[in-house]
mmCIF file of C-alpha atoms in Angstrom:
data_model
loop_
_atom_site.group_PDB
_atom_site.id
_atom_site.type_symbol
_atom_site.label_atom_id
_atom_site.label_comp_id
_atom_site.label_asym_id
_atom_site.label_seq_id
_atom_site.Cartn_x
_atom_site.Cartn_y
_atom_site.Cartn_z
ATOM 1 C CA UNK A 1 9.256 -15.267 25.673
ATOM 2 C CA UNK A 2 6.517 -14.365 28.099
ATOM 3 C CA UNK A 3 2.896 -15.298 28.509
ATOM 4 C CA UNK A 4 0.385 -12.909 27.016
ATOM 5 C CA UNK A 5 -1.351 -11.014 29.814
ATOM 6 C CA UNK A 6 -5.130 -10.897 29.575
ATOM 7 C CA UNK A 7 -5.977 -7.473 28.171
ATOM 8 C CA UNK A 8 -9.458 -6.211 28.938
ATOM 9 C CA UNK A 9 -9.158 -2.662 27.617
ATOM 10 C CA UNK A 10 -8.738 -1.453 24.063
ATOM 11 C CA UNK A 11 -5.942 0.979 23.237
ATOM 12 C CA UNK A 12 -4.409 2.631 20.195
ATOM 13 C CA UNK A 13 -0.765 3.098 19.267
ATOM 14 C CA UNK A 14 0.097 5.616 16.568
ATOM 15 C CA UNK A 15 3.411 6.242 14.842
ATOM 16 C CA UNK A 16 4.371 8.921 12.313
ATOM 17 C CA UNK A 17 5.827 8.623 8.859
ATOM 18 C CA UNK A 18 9.025 10.358 7.851
ATOM 19 C CA UNK A 19 10.247 12.891 5.332
ATOM 20 C CA UNK A 20 13.810 13.533 4.302
ATOM 21 C CA UNK A 21 14.327 17.279 4.364
ATOM 22 C CA UNK A 22 17.931 17.510 3.199
ATOM 23 C CA UNK A 23 20.635 15.210 1.894
ATOM 24 C CA UNK A 24 18.943 12.664 -0.366
ATOM 25 C CA UNK A 25 21.319 10.569 -2.466
ATOM 26 C CA UNK A 26 24.386 12.278 -0.990
ATOM 27 C CA UNK A 27 23.828 10.273 2.206
ATOM 28 C CA UNK A 28 24.690 7.122 0.224
ATOM 29 C CA UNK A 29 28.243 8.478 -0.068
ATOM 30 C CA UNK A 30 28.764 9.287 3.613
ATOM 31 C CA UNK A 31 27.286 12.780 3.564
ATOM 32 C CA UNK A 32 24.886 14.211 6.144
ATOM 33 C CA UNK A 33 21.122 14.042 5.806
ATOM 34 C CA UNK A 34 18.274 15.466 7.885
ATOM 35 C CA UNK A 35 14.929 13.718 8.336
ATOM 36 C CA UNK A 36 11.837 14.586 10.333
ATOM 37 C CA UNK A 37 8.748 12.779 11.601
ATOM 38 C CA UNK A 38 5.717 13.400 9.424
ATOM 39 C CA UNK A 39 2.417 13.717 11.239
ATOM 40 C CA UNK A 40 0.640 11.419 8.818
ATOM 41 C CA UNK A 41 0.467 8.340 10.973
ATOM 42 C CA UNK A 42 -0.256 4.625 11.209
ATOM 43 C CA UNK A 43 -2.798 3.687 13.903
ATOM 44 C CA UNK A 44 -2.857 0.260 15.563
ATOM 45 C CA UNK A 45 -6.013 -0.568 17.522
ATOM 46 C CA UNK A 46 -5.577 -3.419 20.010
ATOM 47 C CA UNK A 47 -8.702 -5.160 21.293
ATOM 48 C CA UNK A 48 -9.053 -8.268 23.481
ATOM 49 C CA UNK A 49 -10.500 -11.638 22.502
ATOM 50 C CA UNK A 50 -11.938 -14.359 24.724
ATOM 51 C CA UNK A 51 -10.364 -17.237 22.772
ATOM 52 C CA UNK A 52 -6.768 -18.252 22.012
ATOM 53 C CA UNK A 53 -6.625 -16.723 18.527
ATOM 54 C CA UNK A 54 -4.907 -13.613 17.254
ATOM 55 C CA UNK A 55 -6.362 -11.609 14.407
ATOM 56 C CA UNK A 56 -4.483 -9.193 12.154
ATOM 57 C CA UNK A 57 -6.662 -6.692 10.271
ATOM 58 C CA UNK A 58 -5.077 -4.390 7.675
ATOM 59 C CA UNK A 59 -8.000 -2.968 5.693
ATOM 60 C CA UNK A 60 -5.850 -0.631 3.588
ATOM 61 C CA UNK A 61 -4.212 -3.618 1.876
ATOM 62 C CA UNK A 62 -6.983 -6.203 2.168
ATOM 63 C CA UNK A 63 -5.592 -8.341 5.007
ATOM 64 C CA UNK A 64 -7.803 -10.027 7.598
ATOM 65 C CA UNK A 65 -6.075 -13.117 9.016
ATOM 66 C CA UNK A 66 -7.033 -15.195 12.053
ATOM 67 C CA UNK A 67 -4.287 -17.341 13.590
ATOM 68 C CA UNK A 68 -4.427 -20.044 16.224
ATOM 69 C CA UNK A 69 -1.599 -19.017 18.565
ATOM 70 C CA UNK A 70 -0.517 -22.660 18.785
ATOM 71 C CA UNK A 71 0.360 -22.647 15.079
ATOM 72 C CA UNK A 72 2.462 -19.483 14.951
ATOM 73 C CA UNK A 73 6.234 -20.022 15.268
ATOM 74 C CA UNK A 74 7.796 -19.471 18.677
ATOM 75 C CA UNK A 75 11.234 -17.915 18.459
ATOM 76 C CA UNK A 76 14.113 -17.881 20.902
ATOM 77 C CA UNK A 77 17.069 -15.465 20.851
ATOM 78 C CA UNK A 78 19.562 -16.207 18.060
ATOM 79 C CA UNK A 79 17.225 -18.832 16.598
ATOM 80 C CA UNK A 80 17.339 -17.054 13.238
ATOM 81 C CA UNK A 81 20.391 -15.549 11.573
ATOM 82 C CA UNK A 82 18.153 -12.809 10.174
ATOM 83 C CA UNK A 83 14.548 -11.826 11.030
ATOM 84 C CA UNK A 84 13.589 -12.235 7.367
ATOM 85 C CA UNK A 85 14.084 -15.995 7.731
ATOM 86 C CA UNK A 86 10.867 -16.250 9.778
ATOM 87 C CA UNK A 87 8.995 -17.422 6.683
ATOM 88 C CA UNK A 88 10.901 -20.716 6.846
ATOM 89 C CA UNK A 89 9.209 -21.436 10.179
ATOM 90 C CA UNK A 90 5.644 -20.691 9.137
ATOM 91 C CA UNK A 91 5.058 -24.410 8.556
ATOM 92 C CA UNK A 92 1.623 -25.189 7.226
ATOM 93 C CA UNK A 93 0.421 -21.593 7.570
ATOM 94 C CA UNK A 94 -0.233 -20.211 4.093
ATOM 95 C CA UNK A 95 1.001 -16.636 3.750
ATOM 96 C CA UNK A 96 -0.759 -15.068 0.754
ATOM 97 C CA UNK A 97 1.139 -13.231 -1.949
ATOM 98 C CA UNK A 98 0.411 -9.553 -2.419
ATOM 99 C CA UNK A 99 1.012 -6.285 -0.572
ATOM 100 C CA UNK A 100 0.119 -7.789 2.811
ATOM 101 C CA UNK A 101 2.638 -10.625 2.695
ATOM 102 C CA UNK A 102 5.505 -8.810 4.404
ATOM 103 C CA UNK A 103 3.176 -7.215 6.947
ATOM 104 C CA UNK A 104 1.937 -10.689 7.960
ATOM 105 C CA UNK A 105 5.483 -12.066 8.194
ATOM 106 C CA UNK A 106 6.523 -9.109 10.346
ATOM 107 C CA UNK A 107 3.601 -9.757 12.677
ATOM 108 C CA UNK A 108 4.531 -13.437 12.879
ATOM 109 C CA UNK A 109 8.141 -12.597 13.715
ATOM 110 C CA UNK A 110 7.282 -10.107 16.460
ATOM 111 C CA UNK A 111 4.593 -12.349 17.929
ATOM 112 C CA UNK A 112 6.882 -15.371 17.923
ATOM 113 C CA UNK A 113 9.688 -13.398 19.579
ATOM 114 C CA UNK A 114 7.593 -11.832 22.316
ATOM 115 C CA UNK A 115 4.768 -14.224 23.222
ATOM 116 C CA UNK A 116 3.698 -17.736 24.042
ATOM 117 C CA UNK A 117 0.214 -19.011 23.173
ATOM 118 C CA UNK A 118 -1.838 -18.050 26.178
ATOM 119 C CA UNK A 119 -4.769 -15.920 25.041
ATOM 120 C CA UNK A 120 -5.893 -13.915 22.058
ATOM 121 C CA UNK A 121 -6.238 -10.382 20.815
ATOM 122 C CA UNK A 122 -6.886 -8.439 17.616
ATOM 123 C CA UNK A 123 -4.567 -5.848 16.084
ATOM 124 C CA UNK A 124 -6.144 -3.616 13.451
ATOM 125 C CA UNK A 125 -3.943 -1.108 11.636
ATOM 126 C CA UNK A 126 -5.072 1.872 9.603
ATOM 127 C CA UNK A 127 -2.486 4.008 7.832
ATOM 128 C CA UNK A 128 -2.935 7.571 6.606
ATOM 129 C CA UNK A 129 0.367 7.354 4.734
ATOM 130 C CA UNK A 130 0.435 6.585 1.003
ATOM 131 C CA UNK A 131 2.250 3.296 0.390
ATOM 132 C CA UNK A 132 5.410 3.314 -1.701
ATOM 133 C CA UNK A 133 5.718 7.097 -1.759
ATOM 134 C CA UNK A 134 8.910 7.354 0.289
ATOM 135 C CA UNK A 135 7.142 8.592 3.421
ATOM 136 C CA UNK A 136 8.038 5.708 5.744
ATOM 137 C CA UNK A 137 4.716 3.849 5.697
ATOM 138 C CA UNK A 138 6.472 0.538 6.406
ATOM 139 C CA UNK A 139 8.381 1.939 9.379
ATOM 140 C CA UNK A 140 5.257 3.565 10.831
ATOM 141 C CA UNK A 141 3.487 0.189 10.663
ATOM 142 C CA UNK A 142 6.400 -1.604 12.293
ATOM 143 C CA UNK A 143 6.808 0.970 15.063
ATOM 144 C CA UNK A 144 3.090 0.958 15.899
ATOM 145 C CA UNK A 145 2.967 -2.844 15.793
ATOM 146 C CA UNK A 146 6.115 -3.306 17.868
ATOM 147 C CA UNK A 147 4.922 -0.826 20.506
ATOM 148 C CA UNK A 148 1.519 -2.519 20.723
ATOM 149 C CA UNK A 149 2.941 -6.034 21.107
ATOM 150 C CA UNK A 150 5.582 -4.900 23.596
ATOM 151 C CA UNK A 151 2.876 -3.373 25.764
ATOM 152 C CA UNK A 152 0.710 -6.492 25.514
ATOM 153 C CA UNK A 153 3.645 -8.726 26.425
ATOM 154 C CA UNK A 154 4.655 -6.647 29.423
ATOM 155 C CA UNK A 155 8.061 -5.998 27.864
ATOM 156 C CA UNK A 156 7.699 -2.236 27.558
ATOM 157 C CA UNK A 157 9.946 -0.719 30.243
ATOM 158 C CA UNK A 158 9.103 2.411 32.190
ATOM 159 C CA UNK A 159 12.451 3.920 31.203
ATOM 160 C CA UNK A 160 14.017 4.002 27.746
ATOM 161 C CA UNK A 161 10.824 2.613 26.225
ATOM 162 C CA UNK A 162 11.553 4.299 22.903
ATOM 163 C CA UNK A 163 14.885 2.474 22.611
ATOM 164 C CA UNK A 164 13.178 -0.908 23.052
ATOM 165 C CA UNK A 165 10.406 -0.020 20.592
ATOM 166 C CA UNK A 166 12.978 1.160 18.070
ATOM 167 C CA UNK A 167 14.979 -2.065 18.409
ATOM 168 C CA UNK A 168 11.988 -4.298 17.681
ATOM 169 C CA UNK A 169 10.668 -2.013 14.945
ATOM 170 C CA UNK A 170 14.060 -2.276 13.246
ATOM 171 C CA UNK A 171 13.728 -6.064 13.353
ATOM 172 C CA UNK A 172 10.356 -5.659 11.642
ATOM 173 C CA UNK A 173 11.987 -3.485 8.989
ATOM 174 C CA UNK A 174 14.558 -6.228 8.462
ATOM 175 C CA UNK A 175 11.767 -8.694 7.732
ATOM 176 C CA UNK A 176 10.334 -6.274 5.185
ATOM 177 C CA UNK A 177 13.483 -4.838 3.593
ATOM 178 C CA UNK A 178 16.425 -7.092 4.376
ATOM 179 C CA UNK A 179 19.089 -4.494 5.178
ATOM 180 C CA UNK A 180 17.336 -1.214 6.082
ATOM 181 C CA UNK A 181 19.323 1.775 7.319
ATOM 182 C CA UNK A 182 17.253 2.042 10.499
ATOM 183 C CA UNK A 183 16.608 5.735 9.958
ATOM 184 C CA UNK A 184 12.923 5.427 9.096
ATOM 185 C CA UNK A 185 12.032 3.507 12.259
ATOM 186 C CA UNK A 186 14.242 5.789 14.396
ATOM 187 C CA UNK A 187 12.429 8.896 13.143
ATOM 188 C CA UNK A 188 9.028 7.255 13.586
ATOM 189 C CA UNK A 189 9.833 6.130 17.124
ATOM 190 C CA UNK A 190 11.508 9.284 18.433
ATOM 191 C CA UNK A 191 9.756 11.994 16.453
ATOM 192 C CA UNK A 192 11.286 15.419 15.881
ATOM 193 C CA UNK A 193 14.255 15.857 13.552
ATOM 194 C CA UNK A 194 17.264 13.569 13.145
ATOM 195 C CA UNK A 195 20.678 14.198 11.672
ATOM 196 C CA UNK A 196 22.357 11.097 10.319
ATOM 197 C CA UNK A 197 25.380 9.952 8.404
ATOM 198 C CA UNK A 198 25.900 6.471 7.007
ATOM 199 C CA UNK A 199 27.708 4.296 9.531
ATOM 200 C CA UNK A 200 26.955 6.578 12.482
ATOM 201 C CA UNK A 201 24.151 6.652 15.010
ATOM 202 C CA UNK A 202 21.376 9.118 14.239
ATOM 203 C CA UNK A 203 21.267 12.207 16.454
ATOM 204 C CA UNK A 204 18.154 14.071 17.569
ATOM 205 C CA UNK A 205 18.360 17.772 16.796
ATOM 206 C CA UNK A 206 17.810 20.168 19.656
ATOM 207 C CA UNK A 207 14.674 21.899 18.450
ATOM 208 C CA UNK A 208 11.051 21.761 19.464
ATOM 209 C CA UNK A 209 9.739 23.704 16.490
ATOM 210 C CA UNK A 210 7.679 21.575 14.131
ATOM 211 C CA UNK A 211 7.325 22.907 10.596
ATOM 212 C CA UNK A 212 4.061 23.262 8.746
ATOM 213 C CA UNK A 213 4.337 21.567 5.350
ATOM 214 C CA UNK A 214 2.398 20.363 2.361
ATOM 215 C CA UNK A 215 3.103 16.847 1.141
ATOM 216 C CA UNK A 216 2.149 16.348 -2.491
ATOM 217 C CA UNK A 217 2.026 12.892 -4.020
ATOM 218 C CA UNK A 218 2.764 12.849 -7.739
ATOM 219 C CA UNK A 219 1.552 9.223 -7.930
ATOM 220 C CA UNK A 220 4.391 8.692 -10.398
ATOM 221 C CA UNK A 221 5.916 5.246 -9.756
ATOM 222 C CA UNK A 222 9.678 5.103 -9.428
ATOM 223 C CA UNK A 223 12.404 2.646 -8.501
ATOM 224 C CA UNK A 224 14.691 3.771 -5.694
ATOM 225 C CA UNK A 225 17.213 1.170 -6.778
ATOM 226 C CA UNK A 226 17.320 2.529 -10.342
ATOM 227 C CA UNK A 227 17.560 6.159 -9.215
ATOM 228 C CA UNK A 228 20.448 5.396 -6.848
ATOM 229 C CA UNK A 229 22.156 3.445 -9.626
ATOM 230 C CA UNK A 230 21.714 6.386 -11.989
ATOM 231 C CA UNK A 231 23.508 8.737 -9.608
ATOM 232 C CA UNK A 232 26.267 6.187 -9.136
ATOM 233 C CA UNK A 233 26.696 5.904 -12.896
ATOM 234 C CA UNK A 234 26.884 9.690 -13.251
ATOM 235 C CA UNK A 235 29.516 9.772 -10.510
ATOM 236 C CA UNK A 236 31.508 7.067 -12.267
ATOM 237 C CA UNK A 237 31.380 9.030 -15.537
ATOM 238 C CA UNK A 238 31.995 12.497 -14.061
ATOM 239 C CA UNK A 239 33.516 12.000 -10.607
ATOM 240 C CA UNK A 240 34.886 15.507 -10.099
ATOM 241 C CA UNK A 241 31.650 17.252 -11.029
ATOM 242 C CA UNK A 242 29.277 14.885 -9.237
ATOM 243 C CA UNK A 243 31.395 14.822 -6.073
ATOM 244 C CA UNK A 244 31.162 18.615 -5.953
ATOM 245 C CA UNK A 245 27.376 18.358 -6.226
ATOM 246 C CA UNK A 246 27.266 15.758 -3.438
ATOM 247 C CA UNK A 247 29.463 17.970 -1.274
ATOM 248 C CA UNK A 248 27.115 20.895 -1.886
ATOM 249 C CA UNK A 249 24.094 18.763 -0.898
ATOM 250 C CA UNK A 250 25.989 17.834 2.270
ATOM 251 C CA UNK A 251 26.480 21.524 3.028
ATOM 252 C CA UNK A 252 22.755 22.233 2.694
ATOM 253 C CA UNK A 253 22.099 19.551 5.326
ATOM 254 C CA UNK A 254 24.839 20.826 7.637
ATOM 255 C CA UNK A 255 23.536 24.380 7.286
ATOM 256 C CA UNK A 256 20.018 23.187 8.080
ATOM 257 C CA UNK A 257 21.252 21.442 11.235
ATOM 258 C CA UNK A 258 22.828 24.706 12.364
ATOM 259 C CA UNK A 259 19.590 26.603 11.725
ATOM 260 C CA UNK A 260 17.510 24.047 13.626
ATOM 261 C CA UNK A 261 19.759 24.131 16.678
ATOM 262 C CA UNK A 262 20.667 27.820 16.749
ATOM 263 C CA UNK A 263 17.465 29.698 16.127
ATOM 264 C CA UNK A 264 17.896 33.311 15.085
ATOM 265 C CA UNK A 265 16.197 35.947 12.990
ATOM 266 C CA UNK A 266 15.601 34.950 9.397
ATOM 267 C CA UNK A 267 15.713 31.193 10.009
ATOM 268 C CA UNK A 268 12.509 30.534 8.090
ATOM 269 C CA UNK A 269 13.667 32.361 4.961
ATOM 270 C CA UNK A 270 17.066 30.669 5.075
ATOM 271 C CA UNK A 271 15.406 27.245 5.346
ATOM 272 C CA UNK A 272 13.318 28.114 2.293
ATOM 273 C CA UNK A 273 16.527 29.028 0.463
ATOM 274 C CA UNK A 274 18.152 25.728 1.437
ATOM 275 C CA UNK A 275 15.104 23.789 0.229
ATOM 276 C CA UNK A 276 15.360 25.430 -3.198
ATOM 277 C CA UNK A 277 19.116 24.848 -3.361
ATOM 278 C CA UNK A 278 18.867 21.220 -2.292
ATOM 279 C CA UNK A 279 16.263 20.454 -4.931
ATOM 280 C CA UNK A 280 18.248 22.224 -7.632
ATOM 281 C CA UNK A 281 21.321 20.189 -6.790
ATOM 282 C CA UNK A 282 19.321 16.965 -6.838
ATOM 283 C CA UNK A 283 17.846 17.913 -10.189
ATOM 284 C CA UNK A 284 21.360 18.218 -11.656
ATOM 285 C CA UNK A 285 21.858 14.565 -10.652
ATOM 286 C CA UNK A 286 18.871 13.610 -12.791
ATOM 287 C CA UNK A 287 16.510 12.526 -10.015
ATOM 288 C CA UNK A 288 13.749 15.099 -10.450
ATOM 289 C CA UNK A 289 10.681 14.632 -12.658
ATOM 290 C CA UNK A 290 8.357 16.864 -14.658
ATOM 291 C CA UNK A 291 5.627 16.337 -12.058
ATOM 292 C CA UNK A 292 7.934 17.474 -9.250
ATOM 293 C CA UNK A 293 8.933 20.554 -11.241
ATOM 294 C CA UNK A 294 5.254 21.394 -11.821
ATOM 295 C CA UNK A 295 4.634 21.245 -8.069
ATOM 296 C CA UNK A 296 7.555 23.600 -7.520
ATOM 297 C CA UNK A 297 6.166 26.034 -10.088
ATOM 298 C CA UNK A 298 2.707 26.100 -8.490
ATOM 299 C CA UNK A 299 3.962 26.584 -4.934
ATOM 300 C CA UNK A 300 6.589 29.152 -5.951
ATOM 301 C CA UNK A 301 3.789 31.446 -7.163
ATOM 302 C CA UNK A 302 2.751 31.647 -3.500
ATOM 303 C CA UNK A 303 6.293 32.160 -2.159
ATOM 304 C CA UNK A 304 6.580 28.586 -0.919
ATOM 305 C CA UNK A 305 9.708 26.498 -1.508
ATOM 306 C CA UNK A 306 9.322 22.859 -2.550
ATOM 307 C CA UNK A 307 11.674 19.948 -3.123
ATOM 308 C CA UNK A 308 11.527 16.250 -3.802
ATOM 309 C CA UNK A 309 11.721 14.080 -0.719
ATOM 310 C CA UNK A 310 13.202 10.612 -0.839
ATOM 311 C CA UNK A 311 14.635 9.078 -3.977
ATOM 312 C CA UNK A 312 12.850 11.425 -6.389
ATOM 313 C CA UNK A 313 11.890 10.475 -9.929
ATOM 314 C CA UNK A 314 8.266 11.002 -8.900
ATOM 315 C CA UNK A 315 7.089 10.052 -5.434
ATOM 316 C CA UNK A 316 6.367 13.027 -3.194
ATOM 317 C CA UNK A 317 7.306 16.679 -2.907
ATOM 318 C CA UNK A 318 7.659 18.553 0.368
ATOM 319 C CA UNK A 319 6.650 22.222 0.577
ATOM 320 C CA UNK A 320 7.540 24.494 3.492
ATOM 321 C CA UNK A 321 4.587 26.683 4.460
ATOM 322 C CA UNK A 322 5.626 30.115 5.801
ATOM 323 C CA UNK A 323 4.425 30.769 9.329
ATOM 324 C CA UNK A 324 2.598 33.898 8.193
ATOM 325 C CA UNK A 325 0.710 32.112 5.401
ATOM 326 C CA UNK A 326 -3.042 32.345 5.938
ATOM 327 C CA UNK A 327 -5.279 29.293 5.927
ATOM 328 C CA UNK A 328 -6.943 30.714 2.825
ATOM 329 C CA UNK A 329 -3.590 30.829 1.015
ATOM 330 C CA UNK A 330 -2.734 27.259 1.985
ATOM 331 C CA UNK A 331 -6.152 26.060 0.843
ATOM 332 C CA UNK A 332 -5.671 27.912 -2.452
ATOM 333 C CA UNK A 333 -2.314 26.202 -3.038
ATOM 334 C CA UNK A 334 -3.811 22.810 -2.229
ATOM 335 C CA UNK A 335 -6.685 23.476 -4.612
ATOM 336 C CA UNK A 336 -4.294 24.393 -7.432
ATOM 337 C CA UNK A 337 -2.221 21.270 -6.824
ATOM 338 C CA UNK A 338 -5.303 19.054 -6.864
ATOM 339 C CA UNK A 339 -6.525 20.749 -10.043
ATOM 340 C CA UNK A 340 -3.161 19.801 -11.572
ATOM 341 C CA UNK A 341 -3.889 16.154 -10.762
ATOM 342 C CA UNK A 342 -1.923 15.712 -7.529
ATOM 343 C CA UNK A 343 -2.886 14.447 -4.075
ATOM 344 C CA UNK A 344 -1.993 17.037 -1.463
ATOM 345 C CA UNK A 345 -1.906 16.823 2.339
ATOM 346 C CA UNK A 346 -1.425 19.588 4.901
ATOM 347 C CA UNK A 347 0.532 18.372 7.922
ATOM 348 C CA UNK A 348 3.584 19.098 10.077
ATOM 349 C CA UNK A 349 7.087 17.659 10.119
ATOM 350 C CA UNK A 350 9.099 17.336 13.324
ATOM 351 C CA UNK A 351 6.216 16.461 15.638
ATOM 352 C CA UNK A 352 5.636 13.649 18.134
ATOM 353 C CA UNK A 353 6.937 10.121 17.713
ATOM 354 C CA UNK A 354 5.176 6.932 18.764
ATOM 355 C CA UNK A 355 2.315 7.482 21.200
ATOM 356 C CA UNK A 356 -0.364 5.540 23.098
ATOM 357 C CA UNK A 357 -4.028 6.567 23.362
ATOM 358 C CA UNK A 358 -6.460 4.989 25.814
ATOM 359 C CA UNK A 359 -9.188 7.626 25.652
ATOM 360 C CA UNK A 360 -10.440 10.550 23.604
ATOM 361 C CA UNK A 361 -12.010 13.453 25.495
ATOM 362 C CA UNK A 362 -12.327 11.243 28.609
ATOM 363 C CA UNK A 363 -14.135 8.518 26.642
ATOM 364 C CA UNK A 364 -12.513 5.091 26.209
ATOM 365 C CA UNK A 365 -11.195 4.559 22.684
ATOM 366 C CA UNK A 366 -13.497 1.609 21.959
ATOM 367 C CA UNK A 367 -16.637 3.538 22.928
ATOM 368 C CA UNK A 368 -15.429 6.618 21.048
ATOM 369 C CA UNK A 369 -14.694 4.602 17.889
ATOM 370 C CA UNK A 370 -18.129 2.968 17.921
ATOM 371 C CA UNK A 371 -19.848 6.319 18.495
ATOM 372 C CA UNK A 372 -17.917 8.023 15.670
ATOM 373 C CA UNK A 373 -18.361 5.193 13.167
ATOM 374 C CA UNK A 374 -20.922 5.499 10.353
ATOM 375 C CA UNK A 375 -21.848 1.819 10.811
ATOM 376 C CA UNK A 376 -24.966 0.554 12.510
ATOM 377 C CA UNK A 377 -23.662 -1.716 15.251
ATOM 378 C CA UNK A 378 -24.776 -5.337 15.447
ATOM 379 C CA UNK A 379 -24.226 -7.880 18.204
ATOM 380 C CA UNK A 380 -20.549 -8.876 18.463
ATOM 381 C CA UNK A 381 -19.356 -12.359 17.585
ATOM 382 C CA UNK A 382 -19.296 -14.346 20.865
ATOM 383 C CA UNK A 383 -15.637 -15.398 20.454
ATOM 384 C CA UNK A 384 -14.694 -11.762 19.984
ATOM 385 C CA UNK A 385 -16.858 -9.306 21.942
ATOM 386 C CA UNK A 386 -14.857 -6.433 20.446
ATOM 387 C CA UNK A 387 -15.575 -7.407 16.822
ATOM 388 C CA UNK A 388 -18.000 -4.497 16.510
ATOM 389 C CA UNK A 389 -15.234 -2.122 17.607
ATOM 390 C CA UNK A 390 -12.889 -3.514 14.953
ATOM 391 C CA UNK A 391 -15.569 -3.131 12.272
ATOM 392 C CA UNK A 392 -16.253 0.417 13.407
ATOM 393 C CA UNK A 393 -12.532 1.260 13.325
ATOM 394 C CA UNK A 394 -12.202 -0.087 9.782
ATOM 395 C CA UNK A 395 -15.125 2.082 8.667
ATOM 396 C CA UNK A 396 -13.953 5.350 10.231
ATOM 397 C CA UNK A 397 -13.177 8.176 7.781
ATOM 398 C CA UNK A 398 -9.481 9.073 7.682
ATOM 399 C CA UNK A 399 -10.174 12.484 9.201
ATOM 400 C CA UNK A 400 -11.714 10.788 12.242
ATOM 401 C CA UNK A 401 -8.919 8.217 12.560
ATOM 402 C CA UNK A 402 -6.453 11.116 12.783
ATOM 403 C CA UNK A 403 -8.149 12.285 15.993
ATOM 404 C CA UNK A 404 -6.838 9.146 17.728
ATOM 405 C CA UNK A 405 -3.369 10.713 17.872
ATOM 406 C CA UNK A 406 -2.665 12.431 21.211
#
């Protein structure tokens, strides 16, 4: 562990979500999958304090906790068999039940692993990713948090910084999920597109071309565990047929990898074809949903291919937007999807990974946040001169928060 350096400047770390483009469910059986970073991000604002407390503010899930650094557990290497065991060391600190519980435990684990109690700071995290929709909201939080605490602790190296961030973000994912694959945090840290196969290290694809997409949230709850079990049961009952389907899903992913890395004429149309094929194959496994099929019908009327992303059974759909589609057409599609009762976001997949922001248009982030906030600013609390900045950050509209990405 190292002493916390006194930070006098505010900064923001942002990290993207993720979308699986090809290979859902088949990846469980050793097939190839392709994922990309989704430019709907989590934003961690770090501000200094003048006392020896650390404050964690997560307004999206109702968390605002102030900790005396002397009471948080201090961890040494190999002290825990698994990061998720950090709760056993929380002592008299009461960790509330609810959606913020795992986020608090992750913070405690990373803090205890990286710092000693020397001075305080506040970390406030806003996320523009829907929670529980299969878009990597947990990984984006853990990547942004790990990057912020590594920078504060002086442990962020000049070289191979992304590898160190990814390592600690994976530990955060272990606190939250037990035995995660590591793909979500790898995509969020590195950005771009990744090819991965179970048991092998993920590989960045050699392409710089981000894809314009629509992400549509059905808001239909689903259980990933139950959907995976359903495919396994179908495979047990009809192994020859289901294995052929899984092989075909694998081939859509392999074909997509080839298209990403060997650009040629007609790539866009062929990707659209693969999206339709991949979804159709997944639907034969029983993991689609009426809401997902309705999204496909609406977007198909505008020559846009859509598919489920993630486990299916609800969750989100991903739609590829043709490069020649006008803004008016995209807005029309979004309007039709919203009229059908869905939440729809226009974004890109395959963009930047984790990133730091110290200023916006040559203005320091703290001054910019206060200026852009709808709040009337009051005098800051003496123990935390940046409290007004935190309050302003919490109150920012999502569209303004998004401008904090580089």
